Coordinates of C-alpha atoms in Angstrom, one line a residue:
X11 CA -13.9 112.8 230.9
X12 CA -17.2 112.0 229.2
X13 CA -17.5 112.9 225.7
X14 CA -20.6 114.2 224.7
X15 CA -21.7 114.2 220.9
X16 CA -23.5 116.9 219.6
X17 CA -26.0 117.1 216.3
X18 CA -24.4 119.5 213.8
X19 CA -26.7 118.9 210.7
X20 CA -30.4 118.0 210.1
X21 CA -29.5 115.2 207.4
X22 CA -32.3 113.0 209.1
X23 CA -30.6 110.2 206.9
X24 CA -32.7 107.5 206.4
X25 CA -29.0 105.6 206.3
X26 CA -26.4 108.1 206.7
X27 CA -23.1 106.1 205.8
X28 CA -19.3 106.6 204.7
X29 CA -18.5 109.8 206.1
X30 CA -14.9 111.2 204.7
X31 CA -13.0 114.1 205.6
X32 CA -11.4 115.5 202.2
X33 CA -8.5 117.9 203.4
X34 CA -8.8 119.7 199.8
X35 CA -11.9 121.3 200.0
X36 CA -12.0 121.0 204.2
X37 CA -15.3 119.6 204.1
X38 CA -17.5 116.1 205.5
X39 CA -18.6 113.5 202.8
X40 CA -21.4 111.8 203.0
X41 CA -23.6 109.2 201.8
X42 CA -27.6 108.2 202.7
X43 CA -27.3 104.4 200.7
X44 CA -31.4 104.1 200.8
X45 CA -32.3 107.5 200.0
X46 CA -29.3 107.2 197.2
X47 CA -28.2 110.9 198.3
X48 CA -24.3 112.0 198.0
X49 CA -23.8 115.1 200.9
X50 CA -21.1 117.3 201.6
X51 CA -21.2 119.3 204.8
X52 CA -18.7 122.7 205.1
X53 CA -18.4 122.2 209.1
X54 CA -17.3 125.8 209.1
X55 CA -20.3 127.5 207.5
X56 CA -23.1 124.7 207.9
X57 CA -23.8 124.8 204.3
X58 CA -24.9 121.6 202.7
X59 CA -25.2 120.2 198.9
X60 CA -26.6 117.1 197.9
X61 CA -27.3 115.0 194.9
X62 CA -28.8 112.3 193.5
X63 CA -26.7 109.3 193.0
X64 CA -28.2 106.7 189.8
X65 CA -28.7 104.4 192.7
X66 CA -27.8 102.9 196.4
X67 CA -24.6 104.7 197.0
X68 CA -22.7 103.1 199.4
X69 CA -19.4 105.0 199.7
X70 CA -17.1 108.1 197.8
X71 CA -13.7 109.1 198.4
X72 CA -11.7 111.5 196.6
X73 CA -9.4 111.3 193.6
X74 CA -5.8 112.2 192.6
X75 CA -7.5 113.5 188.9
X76 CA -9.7 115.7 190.9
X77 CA -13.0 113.9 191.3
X78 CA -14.2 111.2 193.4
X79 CA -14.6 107.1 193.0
X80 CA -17.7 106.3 194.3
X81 CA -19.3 102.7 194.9
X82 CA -23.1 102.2 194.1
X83 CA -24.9 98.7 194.4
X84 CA -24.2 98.1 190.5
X85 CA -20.5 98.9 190.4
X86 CA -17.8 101.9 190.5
X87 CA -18.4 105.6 189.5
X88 CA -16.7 108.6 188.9
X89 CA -18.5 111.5 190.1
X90 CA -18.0 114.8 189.3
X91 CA -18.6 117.7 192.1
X92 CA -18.4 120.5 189.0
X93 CA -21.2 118.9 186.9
X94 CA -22.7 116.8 189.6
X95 CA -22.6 113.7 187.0
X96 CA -22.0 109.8 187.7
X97 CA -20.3 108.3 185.0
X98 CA -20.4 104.3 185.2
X99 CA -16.3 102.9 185.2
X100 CA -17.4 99.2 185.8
X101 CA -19.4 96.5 186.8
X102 CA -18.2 94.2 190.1
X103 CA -20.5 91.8 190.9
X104 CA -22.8 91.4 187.7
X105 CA -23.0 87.5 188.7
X106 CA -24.5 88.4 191.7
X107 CA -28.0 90.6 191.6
X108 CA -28.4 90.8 194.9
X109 CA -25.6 92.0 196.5
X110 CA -24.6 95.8 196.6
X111 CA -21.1 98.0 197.9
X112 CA -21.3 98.7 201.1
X113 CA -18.2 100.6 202.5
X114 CA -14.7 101.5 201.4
X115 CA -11.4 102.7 202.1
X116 CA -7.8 103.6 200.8
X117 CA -4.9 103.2 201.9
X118 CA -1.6 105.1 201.5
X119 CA -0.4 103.9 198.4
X120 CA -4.0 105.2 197.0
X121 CA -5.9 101.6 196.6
X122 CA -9.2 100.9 197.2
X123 CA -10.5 98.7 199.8
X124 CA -14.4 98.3 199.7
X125 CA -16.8 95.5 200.4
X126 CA -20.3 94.3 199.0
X127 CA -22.9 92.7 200.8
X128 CA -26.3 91.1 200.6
X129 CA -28.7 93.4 200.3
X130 CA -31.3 91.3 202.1
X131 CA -29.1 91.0 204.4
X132 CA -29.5 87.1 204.7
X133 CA -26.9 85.1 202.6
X134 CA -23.2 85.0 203.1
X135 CA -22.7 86.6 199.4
X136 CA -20.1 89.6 200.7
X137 CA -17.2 90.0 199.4
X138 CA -14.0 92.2 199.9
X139 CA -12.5 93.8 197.0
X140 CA -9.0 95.5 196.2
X141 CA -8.6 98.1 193.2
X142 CA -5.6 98.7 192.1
X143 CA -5.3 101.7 189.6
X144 CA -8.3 100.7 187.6
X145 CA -7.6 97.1 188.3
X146 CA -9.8 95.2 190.6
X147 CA -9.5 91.8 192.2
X148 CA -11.4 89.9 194.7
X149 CA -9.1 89.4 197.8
X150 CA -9.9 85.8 198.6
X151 CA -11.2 86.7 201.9
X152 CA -14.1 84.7 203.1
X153 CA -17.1 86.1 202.1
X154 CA -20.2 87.0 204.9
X155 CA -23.1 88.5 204.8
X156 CA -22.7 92.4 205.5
X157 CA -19.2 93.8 204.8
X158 CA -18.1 97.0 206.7
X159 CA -14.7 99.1 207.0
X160 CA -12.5 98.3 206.2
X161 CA -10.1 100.1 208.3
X162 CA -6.7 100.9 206.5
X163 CA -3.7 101.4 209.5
X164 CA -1.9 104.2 209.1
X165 CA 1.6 102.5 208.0
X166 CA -0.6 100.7 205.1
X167 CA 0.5 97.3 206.4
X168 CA -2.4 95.8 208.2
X169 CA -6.7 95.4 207.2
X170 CA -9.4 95.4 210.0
X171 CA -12.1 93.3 208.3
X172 CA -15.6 94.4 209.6
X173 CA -18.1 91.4 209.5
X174 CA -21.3 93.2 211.4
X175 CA -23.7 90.1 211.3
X176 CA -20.7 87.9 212.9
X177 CA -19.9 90.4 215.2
X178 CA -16.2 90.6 215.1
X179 CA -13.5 92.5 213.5
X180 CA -10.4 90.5 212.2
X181 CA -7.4 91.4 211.0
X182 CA -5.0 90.5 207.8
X183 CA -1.5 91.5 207.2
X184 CA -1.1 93.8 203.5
X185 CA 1.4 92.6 201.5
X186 CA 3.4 94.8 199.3
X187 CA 1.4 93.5 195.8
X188 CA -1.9 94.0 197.8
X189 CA -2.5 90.5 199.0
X190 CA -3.8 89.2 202.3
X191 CA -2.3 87.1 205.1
X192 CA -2.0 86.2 208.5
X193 CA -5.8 86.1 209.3
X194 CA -6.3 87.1 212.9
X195 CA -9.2 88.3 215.6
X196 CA -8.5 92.0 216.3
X197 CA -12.0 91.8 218.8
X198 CA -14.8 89.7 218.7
X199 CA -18.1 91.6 220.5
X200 CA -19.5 89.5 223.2
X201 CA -23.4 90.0 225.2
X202 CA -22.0 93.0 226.9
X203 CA -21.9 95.0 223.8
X204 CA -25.2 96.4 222.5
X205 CA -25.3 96.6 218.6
X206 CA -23.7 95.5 215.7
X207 CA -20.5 96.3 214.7
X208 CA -20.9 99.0 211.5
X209 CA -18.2 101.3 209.8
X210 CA -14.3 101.4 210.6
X211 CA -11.5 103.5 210.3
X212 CA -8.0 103.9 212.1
X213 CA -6.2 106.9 213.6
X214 CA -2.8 108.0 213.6
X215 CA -1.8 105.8 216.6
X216 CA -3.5 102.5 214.6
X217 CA -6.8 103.1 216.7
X218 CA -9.8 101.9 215.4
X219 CA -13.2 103.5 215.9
X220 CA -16.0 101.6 215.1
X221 CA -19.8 102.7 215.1
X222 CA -22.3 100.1 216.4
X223 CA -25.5 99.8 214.7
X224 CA -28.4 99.9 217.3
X225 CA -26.2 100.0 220.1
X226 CA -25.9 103.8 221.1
X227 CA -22.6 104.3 220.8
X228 CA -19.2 104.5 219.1
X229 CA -16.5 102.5 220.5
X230 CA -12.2 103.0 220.1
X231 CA -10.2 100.1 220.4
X232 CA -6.1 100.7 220.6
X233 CA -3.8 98.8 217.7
X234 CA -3.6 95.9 220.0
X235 CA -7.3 95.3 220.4
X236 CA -8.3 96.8 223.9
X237 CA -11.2 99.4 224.6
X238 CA -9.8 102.9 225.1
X239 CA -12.7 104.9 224.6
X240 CA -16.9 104.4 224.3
X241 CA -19.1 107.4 223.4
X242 CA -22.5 107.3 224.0
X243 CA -25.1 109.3 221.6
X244 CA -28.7 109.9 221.9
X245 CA -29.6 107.7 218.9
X246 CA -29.6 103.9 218.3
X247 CA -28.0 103.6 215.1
X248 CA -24.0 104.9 214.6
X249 CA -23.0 104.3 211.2
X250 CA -19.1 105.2 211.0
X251 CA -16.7 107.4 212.6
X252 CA -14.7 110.2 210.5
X253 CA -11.3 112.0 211.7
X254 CA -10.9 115.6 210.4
X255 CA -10.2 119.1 211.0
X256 CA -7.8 121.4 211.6
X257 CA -5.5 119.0 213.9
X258 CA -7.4 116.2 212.5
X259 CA -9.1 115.7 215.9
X260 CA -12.9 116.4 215.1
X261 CA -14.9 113.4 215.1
X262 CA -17.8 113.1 212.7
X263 CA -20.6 110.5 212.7
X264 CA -23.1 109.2 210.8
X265 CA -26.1 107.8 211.7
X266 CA -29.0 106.1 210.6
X267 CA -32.8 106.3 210.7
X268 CA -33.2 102.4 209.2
X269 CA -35.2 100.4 211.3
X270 CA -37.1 102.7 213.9
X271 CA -40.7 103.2 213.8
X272 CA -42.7 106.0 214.5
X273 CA -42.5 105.7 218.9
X274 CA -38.6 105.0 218.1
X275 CA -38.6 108.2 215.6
X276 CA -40.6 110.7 218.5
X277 CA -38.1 109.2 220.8
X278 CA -34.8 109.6 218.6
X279 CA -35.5 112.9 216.9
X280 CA -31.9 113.6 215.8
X281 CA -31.9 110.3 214.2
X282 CA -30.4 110.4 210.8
X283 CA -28.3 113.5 212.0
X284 CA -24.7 114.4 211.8
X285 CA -22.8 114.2 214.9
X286 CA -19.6 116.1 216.2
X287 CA -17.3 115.5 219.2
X288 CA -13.5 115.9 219.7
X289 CA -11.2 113.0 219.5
X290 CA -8.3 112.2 221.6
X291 CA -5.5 111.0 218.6
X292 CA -6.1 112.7 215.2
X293 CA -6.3 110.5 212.3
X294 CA -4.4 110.0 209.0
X295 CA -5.5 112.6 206.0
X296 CA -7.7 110.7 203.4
X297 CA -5.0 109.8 200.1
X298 CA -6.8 110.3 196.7
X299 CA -7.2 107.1 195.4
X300 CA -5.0 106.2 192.1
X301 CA -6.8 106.5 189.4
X302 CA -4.5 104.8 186.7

């Protein structure tokens, strides 16, 4: 059966990223890195909030103290929903100007997955970071230009690597102190796939959606690497997938307005929107990351 996305909010992002579900408050996290905006959505009622982040914001996830960790291009925050303040925790890349946070995930132990990238988007200067209750450490992983996921599996045990410039997703084994083995191709995107590879997450069944920047669509691909499922939307740019709801089965996108000129803007009106459509497999509710 074709699955047909439809626009549920007007965030005409100008680059709508890192959606979340947070099953605490029931409602859609989002970011808009260029426009340095923090959304959330309550699906139910259509109401919206939004702030002003101190910078490009690429990613937030909720807390086990309450709050939310949140990356920005010049290192970790902790925001605050209540008083709608950033406070600076740390710096991670102060060696390198150029590069900002891009994406992010945690797994089921509550660490903290995220990626930077070049913000030029030219130089391999990305790299994939681990933090560990307060702790963070470079992962050793091979750095490329434009870091995205990563996508946590749901038993915590392996980490889809998204490098969107390269095209390809790969895979590493988590061991139990958090390091990385076993480097392997998950898929690497040949000429029949429009895009670039953008934001990844896994479902319950060790799926893994990925949204394809410029190519129209949002693709599934099962644990083992095979295409299960493409949706096609109405707009170039899909950003990243999120898993939420009720029975964790409504599929939330965001998408992107980066790029398109005016003729592409007339032609893509619901550019920058937020997208819904219902998902085969639920996926795995979001665990706070651990603070200390």
């Amino acid at each position: 059966m074709t699955i047909i996305p439809e626009s549920i909010h007007a965030a005409a992002a100008l680059l709508g990223e890192g959606p979340v579900w947070v099953e605490r408050d029931k409602a859609l996290w989002f970011v808009d890195i260029k426009s340095h905006h923090l959304h959330r959505l309550d699906v139910t009622s259509g109401t919206a909030s939004r702030w002003d982040a101190p910078g490009e914001i690429g990613w937030v996830l909720p807390s086990d103290e309450g709050a939310f960790l949140s990356g920005l291009a010049d290192g970790l925050y902790r925001f605050d929903p209540r008083a709608g303040t950033f406070t600076h925790l740390c710096e991670v890349e102060p060696s390198r100007p150029g590069n900002r946070l891009n994406d992010a995930a945690v797994d089921p132990s509550g660490r903290v997955w995220f990626g930077s990238m070049d913000n030029a988007e030219a130089v391999q200067t990305g790299h994939l970071f681990r933090f560990d209750r307060g702790m963070i450490s470079d992962t050793g992983v091979a750095p490329v230009t434009i870091t995205n996921g990563p996508a946590i599996a749901p038993d915590g045990q392996t980490l889809h690597a998204v490098d969107t410039l390269g095209r390809r997703i790969d895979s590493y084994t988590i061991d139990e102190d958090g390091s990385l083995r076993d480097k392997r191709c998950f898929v690497a995107f040949g000429d029949d796939v429009q895009g670039h590879p953008d934001g990844a997450i896994c479902d319950s069944e060790g799926g893994v959606w990925v949204g394809f920047f410029g190519g129209w669509a949002a693709r599934r691909y099962d644990a083992k690497g095979n295409l299960t499922h493409k949706v096609d939307f109405p707009v170039a740019n899909i950003t990243k997938i999120a898993l939420g709801g009720a029975d964790g089965r409504d599929a939330y996108a965001t998408t992107a307005r980066k790029g398109l000129d005016e003729a592409e803007l007339n032609r893509q009106p619901l550019a920058g929107n937020i997208f819904h459509f219902r998902a085969d497999v639920p996926g795995v509710t979001v665990t706070p990351v651990k603070m200390e």
